[in-house]
XYZ file of C-alpha atoms in Angstrom:
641
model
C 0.000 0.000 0.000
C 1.219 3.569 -0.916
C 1.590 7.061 0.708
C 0.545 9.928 -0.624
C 1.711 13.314 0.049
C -0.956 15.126 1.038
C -1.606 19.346 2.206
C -1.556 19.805 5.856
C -5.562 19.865 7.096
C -4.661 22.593 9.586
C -4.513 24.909 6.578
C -7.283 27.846 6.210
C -9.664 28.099 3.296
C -8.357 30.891 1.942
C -4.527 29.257 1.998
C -5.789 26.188 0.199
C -8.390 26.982 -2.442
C -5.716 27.294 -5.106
C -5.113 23.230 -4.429
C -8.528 22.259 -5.196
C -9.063 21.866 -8.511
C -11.031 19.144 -10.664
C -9.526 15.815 -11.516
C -9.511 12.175 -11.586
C -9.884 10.559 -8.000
C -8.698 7.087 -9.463
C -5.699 5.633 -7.983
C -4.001 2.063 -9.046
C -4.825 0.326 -6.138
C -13.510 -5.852 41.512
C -11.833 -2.624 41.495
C -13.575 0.509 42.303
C -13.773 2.816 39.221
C -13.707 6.091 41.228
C -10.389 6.948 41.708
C -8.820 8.996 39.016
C -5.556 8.068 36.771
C -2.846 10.430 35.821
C -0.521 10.006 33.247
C 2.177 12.197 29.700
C 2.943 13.277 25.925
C 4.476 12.035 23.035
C 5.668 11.937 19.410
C 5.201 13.866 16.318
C 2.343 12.895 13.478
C 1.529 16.040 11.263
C 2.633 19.576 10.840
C 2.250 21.687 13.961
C -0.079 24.490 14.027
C -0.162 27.694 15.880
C -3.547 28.575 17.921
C -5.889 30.284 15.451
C -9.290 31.910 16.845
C -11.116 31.493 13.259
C -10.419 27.577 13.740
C -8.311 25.170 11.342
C -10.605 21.639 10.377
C -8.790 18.529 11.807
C -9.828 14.843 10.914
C -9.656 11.988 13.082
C -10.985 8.877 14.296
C -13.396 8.832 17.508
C -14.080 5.032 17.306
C -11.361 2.355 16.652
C -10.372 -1.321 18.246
C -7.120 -3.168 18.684
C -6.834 -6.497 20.422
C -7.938 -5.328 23.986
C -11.233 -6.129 22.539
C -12.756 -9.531 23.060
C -13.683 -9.399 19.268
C -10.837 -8.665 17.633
C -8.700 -10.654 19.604
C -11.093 -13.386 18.899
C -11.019 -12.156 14.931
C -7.146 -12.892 14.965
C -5.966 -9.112 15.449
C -2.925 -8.444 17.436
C -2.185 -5.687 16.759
C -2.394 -3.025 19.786
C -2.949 0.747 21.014
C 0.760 1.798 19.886
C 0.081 0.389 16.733
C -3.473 1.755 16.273
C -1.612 5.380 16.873
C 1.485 4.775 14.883
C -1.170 3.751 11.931
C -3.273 6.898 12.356
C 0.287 9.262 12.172
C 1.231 7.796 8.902
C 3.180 4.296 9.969
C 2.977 0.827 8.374
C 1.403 -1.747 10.723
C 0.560 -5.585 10.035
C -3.386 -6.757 9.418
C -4.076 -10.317 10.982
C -3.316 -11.643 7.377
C -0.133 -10.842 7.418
C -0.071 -7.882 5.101
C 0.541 -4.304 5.353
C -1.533 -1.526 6.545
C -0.637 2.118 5.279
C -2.874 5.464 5.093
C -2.669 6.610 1.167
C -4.625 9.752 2.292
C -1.761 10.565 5.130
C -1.873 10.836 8.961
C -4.642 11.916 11.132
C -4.719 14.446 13.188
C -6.258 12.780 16.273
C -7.348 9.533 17.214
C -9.105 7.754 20.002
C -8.830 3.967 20.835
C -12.299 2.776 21.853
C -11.922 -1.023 22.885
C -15.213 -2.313 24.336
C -15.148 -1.799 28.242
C -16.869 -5.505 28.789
C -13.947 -8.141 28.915
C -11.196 -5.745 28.119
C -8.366 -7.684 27.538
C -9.729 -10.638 28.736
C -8.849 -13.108 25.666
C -5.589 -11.921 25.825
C -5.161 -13.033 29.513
C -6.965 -16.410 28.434
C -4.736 -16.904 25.201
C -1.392 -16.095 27.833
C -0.574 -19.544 29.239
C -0.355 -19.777 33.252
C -2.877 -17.124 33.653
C -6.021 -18.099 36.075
C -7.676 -17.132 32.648
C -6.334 -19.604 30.428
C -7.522 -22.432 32.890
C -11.195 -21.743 31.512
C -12.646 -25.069 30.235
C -13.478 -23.513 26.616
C -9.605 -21.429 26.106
C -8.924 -23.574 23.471
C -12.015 -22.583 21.544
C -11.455 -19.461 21.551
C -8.879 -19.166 19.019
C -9.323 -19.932 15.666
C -8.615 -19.031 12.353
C -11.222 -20.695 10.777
C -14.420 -18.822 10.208
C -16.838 -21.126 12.247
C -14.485 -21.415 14.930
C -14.104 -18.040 14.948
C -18.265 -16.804 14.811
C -18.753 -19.724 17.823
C -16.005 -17.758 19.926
C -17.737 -14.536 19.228
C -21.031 -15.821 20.100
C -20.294 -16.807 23.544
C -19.245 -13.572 24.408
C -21.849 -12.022 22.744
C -24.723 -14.212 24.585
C -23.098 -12.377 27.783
C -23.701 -8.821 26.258
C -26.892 -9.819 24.885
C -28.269 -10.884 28.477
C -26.009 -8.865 30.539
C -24.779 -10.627 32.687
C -20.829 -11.448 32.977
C -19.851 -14.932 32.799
C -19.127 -16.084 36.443
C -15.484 -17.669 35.251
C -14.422 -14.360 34.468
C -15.537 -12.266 37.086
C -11.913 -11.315 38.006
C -11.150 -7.861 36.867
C -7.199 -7.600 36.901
C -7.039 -8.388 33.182
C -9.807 -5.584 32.304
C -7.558 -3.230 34.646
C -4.335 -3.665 33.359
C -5.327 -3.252 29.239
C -7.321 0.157 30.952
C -3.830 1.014 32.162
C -2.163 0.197 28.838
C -5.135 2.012 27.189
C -4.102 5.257 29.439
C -0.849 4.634 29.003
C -0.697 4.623 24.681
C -2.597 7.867 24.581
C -0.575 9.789 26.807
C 2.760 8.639 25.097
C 1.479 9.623 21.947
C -0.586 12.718 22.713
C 1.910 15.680 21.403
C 0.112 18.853 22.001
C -0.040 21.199 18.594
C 0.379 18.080 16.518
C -1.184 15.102 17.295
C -4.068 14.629 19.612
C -4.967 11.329 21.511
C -7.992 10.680 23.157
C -8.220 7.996 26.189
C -12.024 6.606 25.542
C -13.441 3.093 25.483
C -16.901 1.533 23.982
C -20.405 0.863 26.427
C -21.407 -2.245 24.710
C -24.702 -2.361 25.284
C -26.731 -4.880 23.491
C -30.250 -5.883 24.982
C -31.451 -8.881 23.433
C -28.950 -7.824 20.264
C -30.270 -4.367 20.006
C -27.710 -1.931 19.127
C -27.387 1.123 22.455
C -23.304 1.591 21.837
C -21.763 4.419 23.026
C -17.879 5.571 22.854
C -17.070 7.726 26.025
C -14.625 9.900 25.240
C -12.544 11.495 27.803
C -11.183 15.332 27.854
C -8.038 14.479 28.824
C -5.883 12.489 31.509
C -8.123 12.308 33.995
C -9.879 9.373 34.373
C -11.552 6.562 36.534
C -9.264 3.134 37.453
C -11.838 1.434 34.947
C -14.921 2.061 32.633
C -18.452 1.644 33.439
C -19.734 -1.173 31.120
C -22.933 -2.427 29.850
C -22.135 -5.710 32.402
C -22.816 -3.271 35.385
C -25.794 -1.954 33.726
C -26.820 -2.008 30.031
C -28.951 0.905 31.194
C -27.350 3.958 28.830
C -28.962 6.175 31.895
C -27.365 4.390 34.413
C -24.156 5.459 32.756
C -24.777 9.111 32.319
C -25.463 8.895 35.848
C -22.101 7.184 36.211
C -20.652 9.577 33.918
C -21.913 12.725 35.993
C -20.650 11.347 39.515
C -17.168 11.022 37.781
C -17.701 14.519 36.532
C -17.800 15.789 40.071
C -14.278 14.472 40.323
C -12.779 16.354 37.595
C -13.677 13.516 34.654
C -14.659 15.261 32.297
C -16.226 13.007 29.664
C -18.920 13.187 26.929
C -21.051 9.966 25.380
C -21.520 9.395 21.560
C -23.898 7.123 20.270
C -23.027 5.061 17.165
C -25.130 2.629 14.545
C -28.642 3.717 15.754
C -29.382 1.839 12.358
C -28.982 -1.310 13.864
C -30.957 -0.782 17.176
C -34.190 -1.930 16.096
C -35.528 1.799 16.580
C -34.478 1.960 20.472
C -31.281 4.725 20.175
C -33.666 7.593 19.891
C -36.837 6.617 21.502
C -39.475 8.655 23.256
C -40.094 6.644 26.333
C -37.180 6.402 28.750
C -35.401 2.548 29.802
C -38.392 1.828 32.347
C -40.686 2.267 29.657
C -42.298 5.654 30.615
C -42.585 8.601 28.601
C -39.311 10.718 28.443
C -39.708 13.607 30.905
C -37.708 16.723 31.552
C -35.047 15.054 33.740
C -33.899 12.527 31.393
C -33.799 15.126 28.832
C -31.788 17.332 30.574
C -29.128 14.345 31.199
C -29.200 12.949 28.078
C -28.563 16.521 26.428
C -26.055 16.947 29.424
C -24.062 13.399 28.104
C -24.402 13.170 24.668
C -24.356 16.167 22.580
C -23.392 14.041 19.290
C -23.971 11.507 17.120
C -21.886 8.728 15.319
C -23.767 9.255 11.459
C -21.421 7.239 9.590
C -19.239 4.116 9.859
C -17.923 1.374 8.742
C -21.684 -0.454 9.286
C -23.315 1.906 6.915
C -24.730 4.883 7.904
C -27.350 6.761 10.571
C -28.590 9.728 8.605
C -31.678 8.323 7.569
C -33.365 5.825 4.912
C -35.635 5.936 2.174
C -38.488 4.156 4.213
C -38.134 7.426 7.089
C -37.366 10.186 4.136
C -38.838 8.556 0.922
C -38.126 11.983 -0.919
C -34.622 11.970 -0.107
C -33.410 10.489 -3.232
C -29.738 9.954 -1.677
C -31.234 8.423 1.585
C -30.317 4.871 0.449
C -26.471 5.288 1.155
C -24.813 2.650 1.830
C -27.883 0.902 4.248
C -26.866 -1.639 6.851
C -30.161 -2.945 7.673
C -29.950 -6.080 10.250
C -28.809 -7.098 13.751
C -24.987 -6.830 14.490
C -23.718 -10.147 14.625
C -27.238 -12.109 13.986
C -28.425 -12.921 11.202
C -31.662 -10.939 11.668
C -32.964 -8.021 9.853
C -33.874 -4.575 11.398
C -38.366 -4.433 11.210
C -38.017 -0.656 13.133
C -36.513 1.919 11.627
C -37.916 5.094 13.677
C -36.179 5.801 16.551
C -32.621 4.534 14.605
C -31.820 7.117 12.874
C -30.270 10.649 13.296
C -32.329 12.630 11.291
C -35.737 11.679 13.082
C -34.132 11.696 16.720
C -33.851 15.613 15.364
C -37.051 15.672 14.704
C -38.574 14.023 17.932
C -35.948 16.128 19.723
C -37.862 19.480 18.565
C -41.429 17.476 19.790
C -40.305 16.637 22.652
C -38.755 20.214 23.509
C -42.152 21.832 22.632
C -43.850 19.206 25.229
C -40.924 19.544 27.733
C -38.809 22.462 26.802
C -35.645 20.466 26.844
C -34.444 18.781 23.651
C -32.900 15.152 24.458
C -31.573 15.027 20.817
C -30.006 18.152 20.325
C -26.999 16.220 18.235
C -23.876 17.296 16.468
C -22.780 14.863 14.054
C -19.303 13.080 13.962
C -17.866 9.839 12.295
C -15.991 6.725 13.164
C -14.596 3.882 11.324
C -15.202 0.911 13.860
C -12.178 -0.755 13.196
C -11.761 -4.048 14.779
C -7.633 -4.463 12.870
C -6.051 -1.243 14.710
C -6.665 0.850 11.606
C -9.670 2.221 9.766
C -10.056 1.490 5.489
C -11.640 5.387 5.381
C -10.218 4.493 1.223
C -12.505 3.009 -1.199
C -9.343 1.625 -3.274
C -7.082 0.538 -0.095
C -10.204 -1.392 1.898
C -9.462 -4.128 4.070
C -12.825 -4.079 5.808
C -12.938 -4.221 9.729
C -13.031 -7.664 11.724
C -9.102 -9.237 11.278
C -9.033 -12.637 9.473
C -13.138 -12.596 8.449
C -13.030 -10.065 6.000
C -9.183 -9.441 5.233
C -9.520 -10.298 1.603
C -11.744 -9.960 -0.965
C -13.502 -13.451 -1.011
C -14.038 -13.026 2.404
C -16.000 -9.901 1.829
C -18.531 -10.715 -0.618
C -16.386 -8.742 -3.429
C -14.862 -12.166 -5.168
C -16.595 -15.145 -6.054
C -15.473 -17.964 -3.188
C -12.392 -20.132 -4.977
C -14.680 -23.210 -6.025
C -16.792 -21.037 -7.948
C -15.964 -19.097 -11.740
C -18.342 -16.404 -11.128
C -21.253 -14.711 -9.343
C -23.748 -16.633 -11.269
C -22.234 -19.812 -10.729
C -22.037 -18.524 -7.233
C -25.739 -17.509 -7.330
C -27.488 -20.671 -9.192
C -25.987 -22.482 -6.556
C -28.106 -21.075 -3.546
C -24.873 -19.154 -2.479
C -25.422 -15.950 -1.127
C -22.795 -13.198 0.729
C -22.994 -12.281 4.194
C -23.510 -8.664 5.658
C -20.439 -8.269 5.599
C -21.016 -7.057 2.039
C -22.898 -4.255 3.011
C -20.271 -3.079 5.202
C -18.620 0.452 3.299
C -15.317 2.555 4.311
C -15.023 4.367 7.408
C -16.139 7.222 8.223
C -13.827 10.534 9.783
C -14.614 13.181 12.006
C -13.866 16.515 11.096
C -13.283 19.386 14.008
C -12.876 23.248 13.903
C -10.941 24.298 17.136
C -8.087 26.871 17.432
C -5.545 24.482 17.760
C -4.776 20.670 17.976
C -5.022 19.723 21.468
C -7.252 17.686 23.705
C -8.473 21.019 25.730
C -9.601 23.291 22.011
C -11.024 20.041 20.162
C -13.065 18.360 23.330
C -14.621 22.012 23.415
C -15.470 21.943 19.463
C -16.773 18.382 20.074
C -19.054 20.103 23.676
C -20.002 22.743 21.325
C -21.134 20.516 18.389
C -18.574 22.691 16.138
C -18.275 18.957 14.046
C -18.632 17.827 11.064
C -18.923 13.965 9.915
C -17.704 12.332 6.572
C -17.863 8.563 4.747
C -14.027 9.010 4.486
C -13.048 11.873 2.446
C -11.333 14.536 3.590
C -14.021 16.625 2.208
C -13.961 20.315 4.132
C -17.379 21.704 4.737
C -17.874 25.116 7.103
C -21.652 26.516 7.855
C -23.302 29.433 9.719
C -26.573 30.874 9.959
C -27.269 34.538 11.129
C -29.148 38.045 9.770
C -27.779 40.232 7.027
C -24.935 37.810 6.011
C -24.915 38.895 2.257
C -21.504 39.042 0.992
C -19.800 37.146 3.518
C -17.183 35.009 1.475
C -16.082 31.945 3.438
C -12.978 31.148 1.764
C -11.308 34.277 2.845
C -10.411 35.127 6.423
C -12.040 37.996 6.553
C -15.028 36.567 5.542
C -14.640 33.897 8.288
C -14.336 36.251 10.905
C -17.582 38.310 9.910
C -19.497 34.953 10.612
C -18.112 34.239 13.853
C -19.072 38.349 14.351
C -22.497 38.017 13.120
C -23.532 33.960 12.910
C -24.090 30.986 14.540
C -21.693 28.203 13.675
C -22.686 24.308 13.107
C -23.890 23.039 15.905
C -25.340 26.863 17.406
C -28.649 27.934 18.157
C -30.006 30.847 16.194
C -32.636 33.066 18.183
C -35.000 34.633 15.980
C -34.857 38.499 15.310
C -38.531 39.595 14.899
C -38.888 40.485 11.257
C -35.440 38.999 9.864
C -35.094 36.030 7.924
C -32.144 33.880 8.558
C -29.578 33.537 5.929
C -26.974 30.760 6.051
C -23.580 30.395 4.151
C -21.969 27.157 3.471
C -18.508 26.230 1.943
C -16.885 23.439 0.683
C -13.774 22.485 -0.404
C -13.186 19.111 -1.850
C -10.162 15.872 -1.005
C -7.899 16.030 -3.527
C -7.319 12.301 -2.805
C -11.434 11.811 -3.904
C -13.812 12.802 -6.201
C -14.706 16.678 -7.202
C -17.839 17.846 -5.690
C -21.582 17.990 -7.673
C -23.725 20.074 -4.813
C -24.279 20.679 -1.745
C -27.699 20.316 -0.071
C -29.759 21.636 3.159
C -31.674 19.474 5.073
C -34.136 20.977 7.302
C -36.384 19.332 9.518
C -39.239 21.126 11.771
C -42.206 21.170 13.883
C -45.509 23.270 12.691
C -48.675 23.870 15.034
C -49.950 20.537 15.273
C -46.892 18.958 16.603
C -46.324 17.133 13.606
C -42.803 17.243 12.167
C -41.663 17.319 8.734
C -38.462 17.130 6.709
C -37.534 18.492 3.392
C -33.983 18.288 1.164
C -32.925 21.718 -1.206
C -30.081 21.467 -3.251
C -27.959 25.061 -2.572
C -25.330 24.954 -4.258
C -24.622 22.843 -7.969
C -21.327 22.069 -9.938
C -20.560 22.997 -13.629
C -22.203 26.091 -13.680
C -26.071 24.246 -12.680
C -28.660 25.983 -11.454
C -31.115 25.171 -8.434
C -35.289 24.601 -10.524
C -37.113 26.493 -8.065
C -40.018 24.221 -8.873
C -37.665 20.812 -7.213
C -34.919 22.383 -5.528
C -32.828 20.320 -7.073
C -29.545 20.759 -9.358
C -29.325 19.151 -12.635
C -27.197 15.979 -13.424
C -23.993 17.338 -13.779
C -23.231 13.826 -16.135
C -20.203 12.757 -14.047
C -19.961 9.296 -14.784
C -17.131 6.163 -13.956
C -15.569 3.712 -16.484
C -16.044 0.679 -14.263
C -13.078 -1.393 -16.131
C -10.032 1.025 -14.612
C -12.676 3.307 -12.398
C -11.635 6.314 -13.804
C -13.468 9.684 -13.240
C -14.615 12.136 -15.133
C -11.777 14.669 -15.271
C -13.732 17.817 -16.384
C -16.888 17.163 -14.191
C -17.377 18.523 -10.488
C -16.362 21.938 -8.252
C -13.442 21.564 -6.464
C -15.065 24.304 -4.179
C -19.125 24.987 -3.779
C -20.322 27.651 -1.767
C -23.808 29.267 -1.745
C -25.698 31.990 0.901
C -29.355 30.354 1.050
C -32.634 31.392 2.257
C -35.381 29.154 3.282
C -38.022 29.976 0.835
C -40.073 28.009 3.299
C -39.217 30.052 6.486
C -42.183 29.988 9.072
C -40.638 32.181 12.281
C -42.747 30.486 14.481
C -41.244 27.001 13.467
C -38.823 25.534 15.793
C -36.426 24.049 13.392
C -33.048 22.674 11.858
C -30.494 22.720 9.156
C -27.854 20.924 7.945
C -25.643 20.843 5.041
C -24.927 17.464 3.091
C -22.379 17.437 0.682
C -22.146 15.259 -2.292
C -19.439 14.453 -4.264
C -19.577 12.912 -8.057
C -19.896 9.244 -8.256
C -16.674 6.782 -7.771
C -15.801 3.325 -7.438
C -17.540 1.722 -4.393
C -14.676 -0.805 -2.528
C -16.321 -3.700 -3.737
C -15.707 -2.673 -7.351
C -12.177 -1.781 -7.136
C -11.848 -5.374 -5.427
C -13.212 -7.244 -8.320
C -10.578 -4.774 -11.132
C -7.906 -6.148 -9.056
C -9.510 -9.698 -9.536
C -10.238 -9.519 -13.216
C -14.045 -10.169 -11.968
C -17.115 -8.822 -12.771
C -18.337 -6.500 -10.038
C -21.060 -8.801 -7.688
C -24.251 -7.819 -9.402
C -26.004 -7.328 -5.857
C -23.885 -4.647 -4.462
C -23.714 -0.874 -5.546
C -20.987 -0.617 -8.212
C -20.514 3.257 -7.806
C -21.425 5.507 -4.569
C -21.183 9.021 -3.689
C -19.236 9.825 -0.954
C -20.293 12.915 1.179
C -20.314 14.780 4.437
C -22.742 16.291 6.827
C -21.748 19.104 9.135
C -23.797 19.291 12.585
C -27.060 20.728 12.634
C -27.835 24.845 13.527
C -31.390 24.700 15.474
C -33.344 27.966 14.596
C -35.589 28.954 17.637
C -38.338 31.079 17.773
C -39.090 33.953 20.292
C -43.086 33.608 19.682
C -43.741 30.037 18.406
C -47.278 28.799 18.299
C-alpha cells in the first residue's frame, strides 16, 4: 500500500483553495472505578499548528479497536494501542493476514482507541498460558482461524452482552484493569500537544437482546476513573450518564456518543425512557447533558436516515446496513434509529418539555476491529481481522470453487452482511488548535462535522444580514463568527429577519470533485407534527437550483467501471452558496444541515473485483457518492405557536 503526500488539514480556506481543482480521483490500487488516573505526551504525526481563533478543520478517528477487545482478539488481530496510533500518524502496521496496513490519504490528526469496556483484555489473559484465565474449560475454543471457529467464539461472548450478565469464570477484573492502564498509558505517550491529539475513551457495549445502544465515552483528557463503566454493570445507557456525571464531580470530564442507531431496532432515539415511561424533563436534561453528538457514519453503513423514514430523499439509500450486528436478523423498526428523526422528535419533545434530548452534532468513526480504519474506497481491508481481510471473504470475489457470481448464485450461495459493510467514516473538528483542551470544546459545542471518508472540508453558519460574507477568505470567516451561529449553534430569531446561512466546501484532492451541496431541514408546525424536506444550494458545472424541485441538474459525471476512472472535467473543487429558506415559518422551531455530495466513484467492492479480473457482484452498488454532513444549527423562535 502507498503514501501519498498530502496538504496539511490545519490549513485555512483561503490558503488552500488554489489546491482544489477538478480531476480524476482514481488511484491504481472488583476494582472501584472512582479513583482517578494520571498520566504524559508524546511523538510527532503532522505539521504543527499555531492557535488560530477562526479555527483550522482537523480529521480523526473517535471510534477504533485493537486487540484489547474480546472481538478482535477473537477475529485474529494483534495488533495493539501503539500500533493503532502509529497507523493513524502515517506508519505501516501488520493486518491479521499478514499484510501491510498504510494510510494513502496521510496521517490523522487525532485519534481515540475505543476497545469495548466488557472483557477488556480478557482473551488476551486467556490466550497467555499460566494465567487463572487460560484455565477456563473452553480457552482452546477461543482461538481460531477458521471462520466457524471463529463466529462460535464470538457468540459466547456475545450471549453475555446480549443478556447482561458477565460470565461467572471471568468475574476477576485484573485483566480488564491492566489493558485500561495500557489504554491510558498509549494515549498519553502519543498525545503531542499542537500536533497530534490522543484521546483515552473506550466503547459501552450495550446490546439488549442484540439491540444496538453503543456508546464511545470519550474522555477530555488524563483524567480518568481506574476502569470504565460497562454495559455488564448496567446495560442501562442512563445508568451510565449517571455514572458519567458522579465522575464529573471528580474532575472527569467526559462526553457519550452514540453510534449505529441503524442497527438498534428503533431503540437509540426513543421517546419513552429505559423503564418504559414517557421521556420527561429530567432525562432530557441528562441525556442533552451526556451526549451532545452523534456517530452518522461508519464502517456499518450509515445513521442519517433511509428511504423508508425520508422517501423523498433520493440519496437516503447510502450505503444501508439494515440487520442485527452479529445475527443474522434483519432490522423491522426503523424510527427511533436514525439521526435525522431523533432531530425531529428532539424538537417534539422540547415543545412538550422544553428540553431537547436530541439536540446532536454529528461526527464519524470507522469501527475498526484491525487497529486501523479502510476510510479508502481503493485501499479497503474491511474491519473484523481474518473474516473479511480479503476480498472473497467480503462478498467482493466469487469464493475459490466457484468461476463467477452466477455460478455462485445458481448455486443457492449468497454473501454475508459483511457485504454491506462500506469505508469508514472521519470526524472533522474546527478548534483553534490541535489539542485535547480546544477540540473536546469543538466536540461540547457541536462545532463537528462527519464524513464517509473523504477529507471533504465543509464550514456553515446561519445569522441576519450575512450577504456578501465570502467563506474562503479570512475575513469573511471572521464576519461569521461576528455576526452567525456556527454548526452546531442555536439561532434566536430576530422579529422580522429572515435567517440567511452560508456554506462552503472544499473538496479531497485524494477523492472525487464535488456535484452540490444540499440543506436538510427538519421542523415542527402547530400541530406537533414534524416534517423534513432536502434543497439542493449549491450545484457544480455552472447548474442551477429549478425552483419548482430544488434540485440541481445531473452534472453527467460518470465512472468507467473497467479502470474506475473519473470524469476529469466534471465537479467543483469548491461549492459555496448563501441560502434562504423559501419556506421560512418564524414560528417554526427548526433545523439545518448541510450534506455534501461528491460525483460518483468506485464503491470498494468494485475496485476489489478490477484487481480480480471479476465482474463486479451484481447485488452490491458498483458506484457511490461519498459525502459529508456538518452538525445541525437549530433555529428557535421567540413567539412560536
Amino acid at each position: 500500500m502507498h503514501v501519498v503526500a498530502r496538504d496539511s488539514t490545519r490549513l485555512r480556506w483561503g490558503m488552500l483553495a488554489a489546491a482544489f481543482l477538478v480531476g480524476s480521483c482514481a488511484r491504481p490500487p472488583q476494582v472501584s472505578p472512582d479513583q482517578p488516573q494520571a498520566q504524559a505526551a508524546g511523538t510527532p504525526a503532522a505539521a504543527a499548528a499555531a492557535s488560530n481563533p477562526l479555527r483550522n478543520v482537523y480529521f480523526g478517528d473517535l471510534h477504533l479497536h485493537t486487540r484489547n477487545s474480546f472481538d478482535a482478539y477473537v477475529f485474529n488481530v494483534r495488533s495493539t494501542p501503539d500500533d493503532a496510533y502509529a497507523y493513524a500518524k502515517g506508519q505501516t502496521i501488520k493486518h491479521a493476514m499478514g499484510f501491510d496496513l498504510r494510510l494513502d490519504d496521510g496521517p490523522l490528526d487525532f485519534l481515540a482507541v475505543t476497545d469495548h469496556a466488557e472483557y477488556l483484555g480478557v482473551v488476551q489473559a486467556i490466550d497467555t498460558p499460566g494465567t487463572s484465565y487460560s484455565k477456563v474449560p473452553y480457552a482452546r475454543d477461543l482461538f481460531s482461524s477458521e471462520r466457524a471457529g471463529i463466529l462460535a467464539a464470538f457468540a459466547r461472548f456475545a450471549r453475555s452482552l446480549n443478556s447482561g450478565k458477565r460470565l461467572p469464570e471471568l468475574a476477576d477484573l485484573s485483566a480488564t484493569q491492566s489493558a485500561w492502564q495500557e489504554t491510558i498509558r498509549s494515549a498519553e505517550r502519543h498525545n503531542d500537544p499542537g500536533k497530534f491529539t490522543t484521546f483515552i475513551g473506550y466503547e459501552f457495549t450495550s446490546m439488549p437482546e442484540a439491540r444496538n445502544l453503543h456508546r464511545n465515552v470519550i474522555y477530555a483528557g488524563e483524567q480518568v476513573p481506574a476502569l470504565p463503566y460497562s454495559a455488564l454493570d448496567s446495560q442501562n445507557p442512563e445508568d451510565l450518564w449517571r455514572w458519567m456525571e458522579q465522575r464529573r464531580e471528580q474532575g472527569m470530564q467526559a462526553l457519550s456518543i452514540p453510534h449505529n442507531g441503524n442497527a438498534s431496532d428503533g431503540t437509540m432515539f426513543e421517546r419513552t425512557m429505559w423503564n418504559g415511561r414517557p421521556i420527561d424533563r429530567a432525562y432530557a436534561e441528562l441525556r442533552a447533558r451526556n451526549e451532545p453528538l452523534v456517530e452518522v457514519t461508519q464502517s456499518k453503513g450509515q445513521s442519517e436516515t433511509m428511504p423508508l423514514l425520508s422517501p423523498n430523499d433520493e440519496l437516503a439509500g447510502f450505503e444501508l446496513m439494515t440487520s442485527y450486528i452479529g445475527v443474522n436478523k434483519p432490522i423491522t423498526h426503523f424510527e427511533g434509529g436514525y439521526a435525522r428523526e431523533a432531530l425531529k422528535r428532539g424538537l417534539q419533545i422540547e415543545d412538550e418539555l422544553g428540553v431537547n434530548p436530541y439536540k446532536l452534532g454529528f461526527v464519524a468513526g470507522s469501527d475498526t476491529h484491525n487497529s486501523a480504519g479502510s476510510y479508502e474506497e481503493d485501499n479497503y481491508f474491511s474491519k473484523v481481522g481474518v473474516l473479511d481481510g480479503a476480498p472473497d471473504r467480503r462478498g467482493a470475489v466469487p469464493p475459490a470453487d466457484y468461476q463467477s457470481w452466477e455460478e455462485f448464485y445458481a448455486a443457492g450461495k449468497d454473501v454475508s452482511v459483511i457485504s454491506t459493510w462500506g469505508s469508514a467514516g472521519l470526524t472533522g473538528i474546527w478548534a483553534e488548535q490541535n489539542t485535547r483542551e480546544a477540540l473536546f470544546a469543538a466536540l461540547q459545542r457541536k462545532e463537528t462535522f462527519a464524513t464517509t471518508g473523504p477529507r471533504i472540508r465543509v464550514r456553515l453558519f446561519a445569522g441576519y444580514g450575512l450577504q456578501g460574507v465570502n467563506l474562503a477568505t479570512d475575513d469573511g470567516v471572521r464576519t461569521a463568527y461576528a455576526n452567525a451561529v456556527p454548526m452546531g449553534g442555536d439561532l434566536v430569531e430576530k422579529p422580522g429577519r429572515t435567517p440567511e446561512l452560508v456554506v462552503i466546501a472544499m473538496r479531497d484532492i485524494h477523492s472525487a470533485p464535488l456535484q452540490r451541496i444540499q440543506m436538510v431541514k427538519g421542523w415542527v408546525d402547530a400541530s406537533g407534527a414534524s416534517f423534513e424536506k432536502v434543497f439542493d444550494v449549491a450545484c457544480s458545472d455552472g447548474g442551477k437550483v429549478d425552483p419548482r424541485t430544488q434540485r440541481c441538474p445531473d452534472n453527467g459525471a460518470t465512472v468507467d467501471l473497467n479502470t474506475c476512472e473519473i470524469s476529469r472535467d466534471k465537479g467543483a473543487g469548491q461549492l459555496q452558496s448563501a441560502w434562504t429558506d423559501p419556506e421560512f415559518d418564524p414560528r417554526q422551531s427548526a433545523f439545518y444541515y448541510a450534506r455534501v455530495i461528491e460525483n460518483p466513484t468506485c464503491r470498494w467492492s468494485t475496485w476489489d473485483a478490477i484487481r480480480a479480473n471479476i465482474a463486479p457482484n451484481p447485488k452490491l452498488p458498483k458506484t457511490i457518492q461519498e459525502r459529508a454532513y456538518t452538525s445541525p444549527i437549530w433555529f428557535v423562535p421567540t413567539n412560536a405557536y
